[in-house]
Amino acid sequence: MRHFLTLLDLTPTELHHLINRAIELKQLLVKGDRPPLFQHQVMGMVFEKSSTRTRVSFETAMAQGGGHAIFLSPRDTQFGRGEPLEDSARVVSSMVDIIMIRTFGHEKLVEFARASQVPVINALTDEYHPCQLLADMQTYVEHRGSIKGKTVTWVGDGNNMCHSYINAARQFDFHLNVACPKGYEPDAAIVEANKDRVSIFYTCEEAVQNSNLVVTDVWASMGQEEEQKAREVAFKDFQVSRALLDQAADDVLFMHCLPAHRGEEISEDLLEDPRSVVWAEAENRLHAQKALIELLLRESKSNR
Ligand code: CP
Ligand code: NVA
């Protein structure tokens, strides 16, 4: 069974085809063409953390393709009442065609996928957010062409998004600079496994030199709310502003997975800067995930 738990679950060739297909599906939608990609197919969507973009993009993708999505929250399902994850995975996957999960520990997702009879998609864990990277890579290609050989700078926390950027550096063949405060580096094992592609810096100004893409994210992720105050102090020199982008390459783009906190990780005016492509990036969640669902459903049928 093919799952999508990290970007490493697809080959670089599959990822490139997926991005091209996402661009094609987007163009079809603009023309009013909604091919019945998922007719009579059902997606189970398990959300143990909040979401706007991920929920709307997956539900819309299934509906536009002629399928259906079921929103499962721990508040009103047995997911929140201690039923073993493996039991839930066996039951839900015996009925639906594909499952996406947003949860805390990545190992919970891996355990769920192991017990599932259908493809499982990582819709964010504490460690990775690979669906966002599909949209980000699509957005880069649409604006600038191939990202191969480019320099990307991650500013901020060495978090789930940063880890997925490290995986993307390997799969899409670019170099990643990470600018973070001491003590907030990405996971050492993930950096070590990709050390030829990742450089760690402790100031943003050094990191962004010659960068073709600058990316950031919130200082405190979901589940770290009680660290907010301490993080505001630790990250105060890690804000992306127009002045910081001025120090990057002339063709630099700016991305942020959103939600954004103006005045914290970005300056008040950054999203209005012409170099910011965050709204296209958010919309591309829909198109990239359609291409992902299509690939995983096709693979799961050929395995049956
Ligand atoms: N970027 C992202 O995953 O947004 P949501 O938390 O709103 O789904
Ligand atoms: N790093 C953020 C991403 C939100 C889409 C979080 O995990 O909360």
CSV table of C-alpha atoms in Angstrom, one decimal, residues 127-128 158-159 162-163 166 184-193:
chain,number,residue,atom,x,y,z
A,127,GLU,CA,7.5,16.4,12.7
A,128,TYR,CA,6.3,16.9,9.0
A,158,GLY,CA,13.3,24.0,13.0
A,159,ASN,CA,9.7,22.6,13.0
A,162,CYS,CA,11.3,23.0,8.2
A,163,HIS,CA,11.8,19.2,8.2
A,166,ILE,CA,14.8,19.5,4.2
A,184,TYR,CA,15.6,25.8,17.8
A,185,GLU,CA,17.5,23.9,15.1
A,186,PRO,CA,15.7,21.2,13.1
A,187,ASP,CA,16.1,17.6,14.3
A,188,ALA,CA,19.7,16.7,14.2
A,189,ALA,CA,19.2,13.3,12.6
A,190,ILE,CA,17.2,14.8,9.7
A,191,VAL,CA,19.9,17.4,9.2
A,192,GLU,CA,22.7,14.8,9.4
A,193,ALA,CA,20.9,12.6,6.8
